[in-house]
GROMACS .gro file of C-alpha atoms in nm:
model
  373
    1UNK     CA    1  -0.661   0.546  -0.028
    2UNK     CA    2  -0.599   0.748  -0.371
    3UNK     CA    3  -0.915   0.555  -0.508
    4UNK     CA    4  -1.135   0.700  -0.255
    5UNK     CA    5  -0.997   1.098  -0.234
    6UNK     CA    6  -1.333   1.205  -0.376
    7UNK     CA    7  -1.524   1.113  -0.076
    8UNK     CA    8  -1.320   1.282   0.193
    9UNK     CA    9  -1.424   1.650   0.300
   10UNK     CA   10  -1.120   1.913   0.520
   11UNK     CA   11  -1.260   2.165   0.627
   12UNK     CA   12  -1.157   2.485   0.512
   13UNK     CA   13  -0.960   2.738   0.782
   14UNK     CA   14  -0.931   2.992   0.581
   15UNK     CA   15  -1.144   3.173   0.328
   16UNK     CA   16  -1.089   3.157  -0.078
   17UNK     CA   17  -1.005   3.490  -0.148
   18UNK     CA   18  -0.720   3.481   0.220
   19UNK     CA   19  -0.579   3.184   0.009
   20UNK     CA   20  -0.552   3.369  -0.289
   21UNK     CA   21  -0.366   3.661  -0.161
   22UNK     CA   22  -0.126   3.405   0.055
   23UNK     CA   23  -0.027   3.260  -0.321
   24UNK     CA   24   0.048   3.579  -0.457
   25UNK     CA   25   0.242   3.704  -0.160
   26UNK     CA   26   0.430   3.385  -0.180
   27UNK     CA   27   0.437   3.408  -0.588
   28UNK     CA   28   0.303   3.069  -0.615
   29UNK     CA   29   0.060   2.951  -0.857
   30UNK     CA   30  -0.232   2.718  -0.822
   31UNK     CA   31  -0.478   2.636  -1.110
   32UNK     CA   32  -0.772   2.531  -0.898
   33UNK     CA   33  -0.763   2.873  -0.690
   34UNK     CA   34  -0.748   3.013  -1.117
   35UNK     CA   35  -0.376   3.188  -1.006
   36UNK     CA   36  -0.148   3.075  -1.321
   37UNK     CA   37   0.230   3.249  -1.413
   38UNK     CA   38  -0.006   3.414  -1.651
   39UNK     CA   39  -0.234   3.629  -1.390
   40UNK     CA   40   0.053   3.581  -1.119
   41UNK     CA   41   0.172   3.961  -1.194
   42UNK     CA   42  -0.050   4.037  -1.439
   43UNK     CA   43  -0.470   4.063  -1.462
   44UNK     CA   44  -0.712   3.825  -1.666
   45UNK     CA   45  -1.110   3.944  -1.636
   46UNK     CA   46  -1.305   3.638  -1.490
   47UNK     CA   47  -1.621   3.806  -1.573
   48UNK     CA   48  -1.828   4.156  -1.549
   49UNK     CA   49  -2.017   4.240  -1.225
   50UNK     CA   50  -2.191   4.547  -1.290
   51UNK     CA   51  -2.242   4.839  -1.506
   52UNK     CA   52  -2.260   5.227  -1.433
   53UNK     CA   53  -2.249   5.547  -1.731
   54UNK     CA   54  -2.021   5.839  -1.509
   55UNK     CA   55  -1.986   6.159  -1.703
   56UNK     CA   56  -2.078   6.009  -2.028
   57UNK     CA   57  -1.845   5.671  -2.003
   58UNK     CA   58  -1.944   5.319  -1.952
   59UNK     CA   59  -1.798   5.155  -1.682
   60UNK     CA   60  -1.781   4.789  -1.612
   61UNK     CA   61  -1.728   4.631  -1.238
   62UNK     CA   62  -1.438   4.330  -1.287
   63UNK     CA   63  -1.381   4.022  -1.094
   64UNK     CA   64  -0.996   3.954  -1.215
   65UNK     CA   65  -0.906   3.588  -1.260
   66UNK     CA   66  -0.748   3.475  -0.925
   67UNK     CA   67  -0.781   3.800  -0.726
   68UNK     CA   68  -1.037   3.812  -0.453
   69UNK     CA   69  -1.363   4.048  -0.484
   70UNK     CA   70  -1.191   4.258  -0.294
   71UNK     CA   71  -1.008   4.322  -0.571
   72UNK     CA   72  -1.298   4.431  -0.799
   73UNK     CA   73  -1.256   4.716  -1.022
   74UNK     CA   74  -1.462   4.976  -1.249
   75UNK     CA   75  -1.305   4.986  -1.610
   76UNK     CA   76  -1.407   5.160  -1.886
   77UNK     CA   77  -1.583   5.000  -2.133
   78UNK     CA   78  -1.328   5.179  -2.432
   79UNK     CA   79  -1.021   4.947  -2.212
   80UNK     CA   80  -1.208   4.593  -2.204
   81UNK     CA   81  -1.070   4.362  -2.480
   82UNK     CA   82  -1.303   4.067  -2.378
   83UNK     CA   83  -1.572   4.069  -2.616
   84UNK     CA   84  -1.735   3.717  -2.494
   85UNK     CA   85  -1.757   3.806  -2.146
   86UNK     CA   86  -1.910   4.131  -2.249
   87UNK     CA   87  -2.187   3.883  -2.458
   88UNK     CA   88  -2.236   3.661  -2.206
   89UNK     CA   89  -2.286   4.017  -1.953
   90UNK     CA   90  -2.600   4.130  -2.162
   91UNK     CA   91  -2.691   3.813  -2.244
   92UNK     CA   92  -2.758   3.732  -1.830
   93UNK     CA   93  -2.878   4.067  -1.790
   94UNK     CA   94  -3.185   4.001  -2.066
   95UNK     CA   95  -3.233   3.678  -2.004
   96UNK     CA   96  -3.322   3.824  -1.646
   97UNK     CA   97  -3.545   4.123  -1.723
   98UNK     CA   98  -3.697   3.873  -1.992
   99UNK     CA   99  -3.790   3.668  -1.691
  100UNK     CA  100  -3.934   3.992  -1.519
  101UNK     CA  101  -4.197   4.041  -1.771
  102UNK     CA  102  -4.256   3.698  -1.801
  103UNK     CA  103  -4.348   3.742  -1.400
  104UNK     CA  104  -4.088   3.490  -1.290
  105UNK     CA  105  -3.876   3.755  -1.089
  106UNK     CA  106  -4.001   4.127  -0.906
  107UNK     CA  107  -3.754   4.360  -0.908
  108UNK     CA  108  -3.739   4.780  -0.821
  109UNK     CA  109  -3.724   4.989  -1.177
  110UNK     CA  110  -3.386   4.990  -1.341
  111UNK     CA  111  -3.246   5.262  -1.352
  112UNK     CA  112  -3.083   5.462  -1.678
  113UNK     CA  113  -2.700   5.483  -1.552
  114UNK     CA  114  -2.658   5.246  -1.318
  115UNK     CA  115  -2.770   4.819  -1.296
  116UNK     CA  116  -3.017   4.733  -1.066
  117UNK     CA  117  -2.833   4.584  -0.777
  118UNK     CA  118  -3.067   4.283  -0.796
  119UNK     CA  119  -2.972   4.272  -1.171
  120UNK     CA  120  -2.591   4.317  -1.102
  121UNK     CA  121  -2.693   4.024  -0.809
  122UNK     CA  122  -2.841   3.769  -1.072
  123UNK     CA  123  -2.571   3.826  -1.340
  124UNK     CA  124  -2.275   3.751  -1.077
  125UNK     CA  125  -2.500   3.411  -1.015
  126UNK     CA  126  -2.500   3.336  -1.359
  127UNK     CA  127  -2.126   3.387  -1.395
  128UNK     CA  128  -1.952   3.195  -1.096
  129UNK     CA  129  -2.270   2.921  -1.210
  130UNK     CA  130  -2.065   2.914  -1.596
  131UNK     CA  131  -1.749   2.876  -1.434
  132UNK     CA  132  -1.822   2.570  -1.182
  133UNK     CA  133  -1.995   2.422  -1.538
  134UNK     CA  134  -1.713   2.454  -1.704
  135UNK     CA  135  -1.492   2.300  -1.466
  136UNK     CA  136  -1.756   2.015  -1.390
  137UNK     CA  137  -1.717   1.966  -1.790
  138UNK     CA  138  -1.336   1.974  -1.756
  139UNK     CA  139  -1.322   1.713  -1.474
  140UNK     CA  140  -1.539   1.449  -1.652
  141UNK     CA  141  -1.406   1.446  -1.969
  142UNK     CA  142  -1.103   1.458  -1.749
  143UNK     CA  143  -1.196   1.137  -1.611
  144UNK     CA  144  -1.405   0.928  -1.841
  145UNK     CA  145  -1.228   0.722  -2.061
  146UNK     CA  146  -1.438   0.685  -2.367
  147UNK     CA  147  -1.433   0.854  -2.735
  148UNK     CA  148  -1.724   1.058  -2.689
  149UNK     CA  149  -1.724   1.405  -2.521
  150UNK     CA  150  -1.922   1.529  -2.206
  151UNK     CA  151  -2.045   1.872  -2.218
  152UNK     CA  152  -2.251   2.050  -1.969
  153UNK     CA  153  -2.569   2.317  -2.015
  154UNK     CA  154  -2.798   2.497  -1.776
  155UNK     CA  155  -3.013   2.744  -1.953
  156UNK     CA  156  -3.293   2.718  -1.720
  157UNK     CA  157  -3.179   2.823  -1.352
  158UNK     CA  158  -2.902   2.879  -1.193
  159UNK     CA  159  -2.826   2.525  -1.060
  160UNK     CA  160  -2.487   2.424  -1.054
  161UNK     CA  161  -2.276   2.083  -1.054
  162UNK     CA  162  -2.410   1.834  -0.789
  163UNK     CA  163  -2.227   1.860  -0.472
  164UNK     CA  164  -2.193   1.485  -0.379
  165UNK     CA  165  -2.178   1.325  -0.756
  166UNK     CA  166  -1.807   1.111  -0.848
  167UNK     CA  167  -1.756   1.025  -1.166
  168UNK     CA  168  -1.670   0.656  -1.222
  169UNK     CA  169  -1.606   0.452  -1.541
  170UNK     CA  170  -1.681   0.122  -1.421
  171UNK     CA  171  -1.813  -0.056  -1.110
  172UNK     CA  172  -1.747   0.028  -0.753
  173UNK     CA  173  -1.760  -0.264  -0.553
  174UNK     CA  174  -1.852  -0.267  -0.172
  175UNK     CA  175  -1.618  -0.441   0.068
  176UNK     CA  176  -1.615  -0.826   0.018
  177UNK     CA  177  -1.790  -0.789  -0.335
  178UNK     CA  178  -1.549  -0.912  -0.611
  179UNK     CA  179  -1.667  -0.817  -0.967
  180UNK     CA  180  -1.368  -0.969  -1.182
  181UNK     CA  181  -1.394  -1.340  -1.080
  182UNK     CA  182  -1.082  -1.391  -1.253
  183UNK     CA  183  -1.130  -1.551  -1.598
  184UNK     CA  184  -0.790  -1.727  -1.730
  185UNK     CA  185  -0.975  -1.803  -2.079
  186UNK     CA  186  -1.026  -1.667  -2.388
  187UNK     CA  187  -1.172  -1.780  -2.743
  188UNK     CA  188  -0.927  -1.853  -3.015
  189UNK     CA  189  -1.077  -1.703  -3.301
  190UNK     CA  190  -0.858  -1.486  -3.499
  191UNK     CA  191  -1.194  -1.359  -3.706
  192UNK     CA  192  -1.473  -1.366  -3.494
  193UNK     CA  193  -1.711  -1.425  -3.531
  194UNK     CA  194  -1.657  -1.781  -3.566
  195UNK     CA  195  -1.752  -2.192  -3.384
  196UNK     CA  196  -1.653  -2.162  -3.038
  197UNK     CA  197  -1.630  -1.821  -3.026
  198UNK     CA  198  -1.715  -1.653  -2.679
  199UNK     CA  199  -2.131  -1.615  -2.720
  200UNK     CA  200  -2.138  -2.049  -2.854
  201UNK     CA  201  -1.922  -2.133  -2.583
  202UNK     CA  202  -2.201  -1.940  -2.383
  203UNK     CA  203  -2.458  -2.135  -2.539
  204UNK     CA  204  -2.576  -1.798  -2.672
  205UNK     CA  205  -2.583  -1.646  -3.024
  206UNK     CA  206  -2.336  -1.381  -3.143
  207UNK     CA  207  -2.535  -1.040  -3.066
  208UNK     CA  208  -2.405  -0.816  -3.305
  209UNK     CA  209  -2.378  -0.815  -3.688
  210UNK     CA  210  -2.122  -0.665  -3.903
  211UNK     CA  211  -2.275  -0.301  -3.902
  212UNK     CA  212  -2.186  -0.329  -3.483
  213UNK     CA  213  -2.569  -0.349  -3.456
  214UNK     CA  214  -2.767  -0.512  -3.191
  215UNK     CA  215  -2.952  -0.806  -3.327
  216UNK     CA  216  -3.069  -1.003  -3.064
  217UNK     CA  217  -3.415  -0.928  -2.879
  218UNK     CA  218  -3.437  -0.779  -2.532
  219UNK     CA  219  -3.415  -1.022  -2.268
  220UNK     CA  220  -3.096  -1.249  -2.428
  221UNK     CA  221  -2.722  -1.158  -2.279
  222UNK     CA  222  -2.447  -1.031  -2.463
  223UNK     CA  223  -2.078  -1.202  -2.437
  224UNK     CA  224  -1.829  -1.041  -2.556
  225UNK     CA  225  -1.477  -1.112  -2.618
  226UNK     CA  226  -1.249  -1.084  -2.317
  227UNK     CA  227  -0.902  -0.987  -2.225
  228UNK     CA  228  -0.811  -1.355  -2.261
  229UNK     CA  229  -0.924  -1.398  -2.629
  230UNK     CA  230  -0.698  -1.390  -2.939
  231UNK     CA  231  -0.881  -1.154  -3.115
  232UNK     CA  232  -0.775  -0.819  -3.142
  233UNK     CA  233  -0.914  -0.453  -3.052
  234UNK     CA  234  -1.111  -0.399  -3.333
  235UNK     CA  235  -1.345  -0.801  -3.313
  236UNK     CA  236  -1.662  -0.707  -3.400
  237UNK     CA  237  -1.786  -0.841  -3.051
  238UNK     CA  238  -1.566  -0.585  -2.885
  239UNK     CA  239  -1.849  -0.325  -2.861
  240UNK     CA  240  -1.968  -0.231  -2.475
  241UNK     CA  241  -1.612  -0.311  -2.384
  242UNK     CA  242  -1.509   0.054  -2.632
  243UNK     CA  243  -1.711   0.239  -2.436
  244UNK     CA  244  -1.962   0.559  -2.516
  245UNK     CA  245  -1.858   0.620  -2.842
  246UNK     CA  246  -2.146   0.968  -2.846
  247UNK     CA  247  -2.105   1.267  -2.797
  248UNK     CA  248  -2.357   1.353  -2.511
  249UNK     CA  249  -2.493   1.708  -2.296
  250UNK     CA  250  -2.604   1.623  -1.972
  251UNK     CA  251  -2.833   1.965  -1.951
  252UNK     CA  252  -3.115   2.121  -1.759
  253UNK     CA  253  -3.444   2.020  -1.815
  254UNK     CA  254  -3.695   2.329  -1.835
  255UNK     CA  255  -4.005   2.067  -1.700
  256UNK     CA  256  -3.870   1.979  -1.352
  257UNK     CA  257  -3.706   1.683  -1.397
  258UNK     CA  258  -3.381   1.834  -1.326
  259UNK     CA  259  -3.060   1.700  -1.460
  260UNK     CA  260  -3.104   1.497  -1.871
  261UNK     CA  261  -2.888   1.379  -2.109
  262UNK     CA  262  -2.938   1.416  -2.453
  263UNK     CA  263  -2.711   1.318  -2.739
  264UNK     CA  264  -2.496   1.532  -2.960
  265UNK     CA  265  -2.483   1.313  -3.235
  266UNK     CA  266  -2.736   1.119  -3.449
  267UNK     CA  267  -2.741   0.769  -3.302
  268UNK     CA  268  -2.844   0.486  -3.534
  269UNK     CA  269  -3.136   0.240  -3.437
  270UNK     CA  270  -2.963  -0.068  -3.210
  271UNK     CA  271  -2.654   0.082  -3.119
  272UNK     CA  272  -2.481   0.138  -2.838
  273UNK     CA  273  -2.535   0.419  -2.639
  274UNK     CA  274  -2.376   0.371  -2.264
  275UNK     CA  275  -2.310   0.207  -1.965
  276UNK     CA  276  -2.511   0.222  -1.641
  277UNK     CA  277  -2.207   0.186  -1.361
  278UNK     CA  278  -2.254   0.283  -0.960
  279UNK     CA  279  -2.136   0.136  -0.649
  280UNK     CA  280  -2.215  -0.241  -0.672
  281UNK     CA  281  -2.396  -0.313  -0.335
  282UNK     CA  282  -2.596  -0.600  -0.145
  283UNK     CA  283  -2.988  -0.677  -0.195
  284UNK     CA  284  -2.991  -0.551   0.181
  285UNK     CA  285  -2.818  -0.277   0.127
  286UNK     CA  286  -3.006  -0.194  -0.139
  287UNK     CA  287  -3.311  -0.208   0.078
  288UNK     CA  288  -3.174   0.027   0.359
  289UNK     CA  289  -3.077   0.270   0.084
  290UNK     CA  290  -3.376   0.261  -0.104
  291UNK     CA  291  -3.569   0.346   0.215
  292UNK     CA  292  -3.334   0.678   0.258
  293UNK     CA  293  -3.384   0.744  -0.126
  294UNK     CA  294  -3.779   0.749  -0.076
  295UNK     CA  295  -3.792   1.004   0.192
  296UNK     CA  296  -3.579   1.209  -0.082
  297UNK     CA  297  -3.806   1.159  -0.361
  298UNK     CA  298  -3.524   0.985  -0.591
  299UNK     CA  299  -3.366   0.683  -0.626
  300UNK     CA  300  -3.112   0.494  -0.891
  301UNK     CA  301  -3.103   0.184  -0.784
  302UNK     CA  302  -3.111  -0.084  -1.060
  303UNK     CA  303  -3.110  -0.462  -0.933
  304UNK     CA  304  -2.906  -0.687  -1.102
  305UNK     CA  305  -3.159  -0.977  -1.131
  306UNK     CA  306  -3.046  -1.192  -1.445
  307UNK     CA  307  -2.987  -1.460  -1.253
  308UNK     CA  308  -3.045  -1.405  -0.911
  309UNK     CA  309  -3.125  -1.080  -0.673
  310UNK     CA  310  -2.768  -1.044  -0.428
  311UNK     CA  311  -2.657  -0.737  -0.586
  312UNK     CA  312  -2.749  -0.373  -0.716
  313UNK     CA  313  -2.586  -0.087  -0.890
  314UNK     CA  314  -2.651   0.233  -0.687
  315UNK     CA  315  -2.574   0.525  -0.911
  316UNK     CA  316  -2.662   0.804  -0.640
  317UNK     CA  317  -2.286   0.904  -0.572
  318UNK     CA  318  -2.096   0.693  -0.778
  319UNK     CA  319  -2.150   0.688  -1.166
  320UNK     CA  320  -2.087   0.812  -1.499
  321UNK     CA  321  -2.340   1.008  -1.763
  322UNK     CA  322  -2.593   0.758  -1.730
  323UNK     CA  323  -2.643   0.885  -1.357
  324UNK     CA  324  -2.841   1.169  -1.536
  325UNK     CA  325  -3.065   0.995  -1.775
  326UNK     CA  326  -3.466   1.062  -1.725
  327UNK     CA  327  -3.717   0.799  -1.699
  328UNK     CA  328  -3.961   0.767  -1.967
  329UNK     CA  329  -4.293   0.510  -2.013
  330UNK     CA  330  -4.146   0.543  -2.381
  331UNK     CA  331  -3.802   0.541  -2.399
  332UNK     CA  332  -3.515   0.535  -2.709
  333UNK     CA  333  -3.306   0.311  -2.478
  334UNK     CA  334  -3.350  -0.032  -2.366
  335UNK     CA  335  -3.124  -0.220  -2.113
  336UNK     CA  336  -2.925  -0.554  -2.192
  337UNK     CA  337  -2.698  -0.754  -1.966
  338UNK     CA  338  -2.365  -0.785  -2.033
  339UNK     CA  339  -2.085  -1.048  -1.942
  340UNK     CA  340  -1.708  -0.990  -2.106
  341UNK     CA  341  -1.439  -1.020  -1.846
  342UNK     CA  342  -1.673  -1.137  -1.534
  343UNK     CA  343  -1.884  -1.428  -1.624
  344UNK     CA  344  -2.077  -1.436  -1.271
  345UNK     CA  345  -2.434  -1.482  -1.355
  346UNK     CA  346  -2.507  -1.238  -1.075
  347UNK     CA  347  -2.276  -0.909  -1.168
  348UNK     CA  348  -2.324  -0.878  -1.562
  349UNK     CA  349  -2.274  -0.593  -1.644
  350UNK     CA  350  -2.542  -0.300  -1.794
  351UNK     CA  351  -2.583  -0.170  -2.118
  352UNK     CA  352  -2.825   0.077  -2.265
  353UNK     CA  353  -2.894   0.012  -2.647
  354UNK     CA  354  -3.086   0.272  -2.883
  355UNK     CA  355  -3.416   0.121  -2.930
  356UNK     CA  356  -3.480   0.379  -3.281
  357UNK     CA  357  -3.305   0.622  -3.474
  358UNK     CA  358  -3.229   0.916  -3.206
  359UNK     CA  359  -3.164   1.268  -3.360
  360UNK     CA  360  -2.896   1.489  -3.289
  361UNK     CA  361  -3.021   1.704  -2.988
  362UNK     CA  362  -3.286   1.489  -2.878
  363UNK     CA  363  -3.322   1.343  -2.522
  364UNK     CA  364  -3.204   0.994  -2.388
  365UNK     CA  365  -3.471   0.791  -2.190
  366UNK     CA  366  -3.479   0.459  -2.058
  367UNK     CA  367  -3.756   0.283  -1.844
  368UNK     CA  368  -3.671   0.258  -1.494
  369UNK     CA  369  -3.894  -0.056  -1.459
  370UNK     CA  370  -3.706  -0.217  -1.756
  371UNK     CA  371  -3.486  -0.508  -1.721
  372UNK     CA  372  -3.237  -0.680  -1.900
  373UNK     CA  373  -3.342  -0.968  -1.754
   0.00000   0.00000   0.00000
């Protein structure tokens, strides 16, 4: 049952903020409710709410770490020592009259010494929206279980984290779907590549050269070493296996296409770049799905139709960064199948290769028609 906690909802019988005050009245701590031995007896500023000038002082509304709103207080501006949160205050609070002129937002005229309630309204938005981003970023580099980083960046609205997205690291098979068929061999090269290494003994060609460069065309399958084979971590056909090695920022796109990815780092042409993983389902499955995901204008469904047509990925619930990557007609990623530790024709596995050279900041695309084939 401990694989599956992520999909099971209890509904809540009491409110956040009745929680909160039960922990303190019992002096107990709990880090996802933000109460820690440091705020237990003590206060920590979560972030400002509002702003008012009394008598010639600035005042500053604060939410305190772990304390309800309730609990909100005005403090001068002379006894804040919290100079990012003050930043990130008039930051939100241009960024939202900036929108105003810009005619994306009506609001009444501000007023000298006090914020606009609709001002004070937006900024607490953006605020509690930072935090939930920053503990979406903490729980998947939490869970993924590659080199690269995952970082998270909405400068566009005030969309959170999805509400029904798990991160996964590998495939998530249905019932009766078994995606390690058990292989009990292994090559015995002790410097691949070499004869009989795992891509011969494929009938296939080694696909990567010494620079850990794709150099095979689109359409051919990779094989790469397994659990089985002699060689150790660091074969040079030990690549998809590694996992993301990137640094990537699944961000907000300003164009409507939601959710993107782009990378961090300057990715080299024919590298690669990540997996695509989701629950592993039935072709009929797939179908009943797909019909669900049409009436929602979305789908990520990608057949797995190297050999045959049983079985899809669906990455709607269940996936990893790759969930988030935009479709483009002319993309900097292209897919290739993948067999290492499952050599079933039918469940290889996917992997998205840089196509070019991909600059630091730039966007990650793939063709949703594409196919490793």
């Amino acid at each position: 049952m401990a694989g599956r906690r992520g999909a099971w909802y209890v509904p809540c019988l009491a409110s956040l903020e009745t929680i909160q005050e039960l922990c303190r009245k019992e002096n107990l701590t709990c880090k996802s409710l933000g109460i820690t031995n440091r705020n237990l007896k003590s206060y920590e500023v979560e972030y400002l709410c509002d702003y008012k000038v009394e008598e010639g002082t600035e005042y500053f509304l604060v939410k305190w770490k772990g304390w309800p709103e309730s609990s909100n207080t005005w403090v001068p501006l002379k006894n804040l020592k919290c100079p990012l949160l003050l930043q990130y205050f008039h930051s939100d609070k241009n960024e939202y009259l900036s929108q105003l002129k810009r005619g994306k937002a009506v609001i009444l005229k501000n007023h000298i010494k006090a914020l606009n309630p609709v001002v004070a309204q937006y900024i607490v938005k953006k605020a509690k929206q930072r935090i939930a981003l920053q503990r979406w970023k903490e729980e998947l580099n939490r869970k993924k279980n590659h080199k690269g980083m995952i970082l998270v960046e909405n400068t566009v609205d005030l969309e959170g984290p999805p509400l029904d997205f798990y991160y996964i690291n590998e495939y998530k098979p249905a019932p009766g779907i078994n995606v390690m068929n058990g292989i009990t061999t292994g090559c015995e090269c002790s410097d691949c590549p070499a004869e009989k290494c795992c891509p011969e003994e494929a009938g296939f060609f080694l696909a990567y050269n010494k620079q850990k460069q794709l150099k095979i065309q689109p359409g051919l399958p990779i094989y790469e070493c397994n659990s089985y084979c002699r060689c150790g971590p660091e074969c040079p056909n030990r690549i998809v296996q590694k996992g993301t090695p990137y640094s990537l920022c699944i961000f907000r796109t300003n164009n409507g296409r939601g959710w993107g990815v782009k990378t961090l780092q300057k990715i080299k042409t024919k590298r690669f770049v990540m997996e695509y993983v989701g629950e592993v389902i039935t072709n009929e499955e797939a179908e009943r799905r797909g019909q669900l995901y049409d009436n929602q204008g979305n789908t990520y469904l990608f057949d797995l139709d190297y050999d045959s047509d049983e079985y899809t990925v669906d990455a709607a619930r269940y996936g990893n960064v790759s969930h988030f990557v935009n479709h483009s007609c002319d993309p900097n990623l292209q897919v290739f199948n993948v067999f290492i530790d499952n050599l079933d024709l039918r469940l290889p596995r996917i992997a998205l290769f840089s196509t070019r050279t991909i600059k630091a900041g730039e966007e990650l695309t793939f063709d949703y028609q594409m196919k490793g084939m």
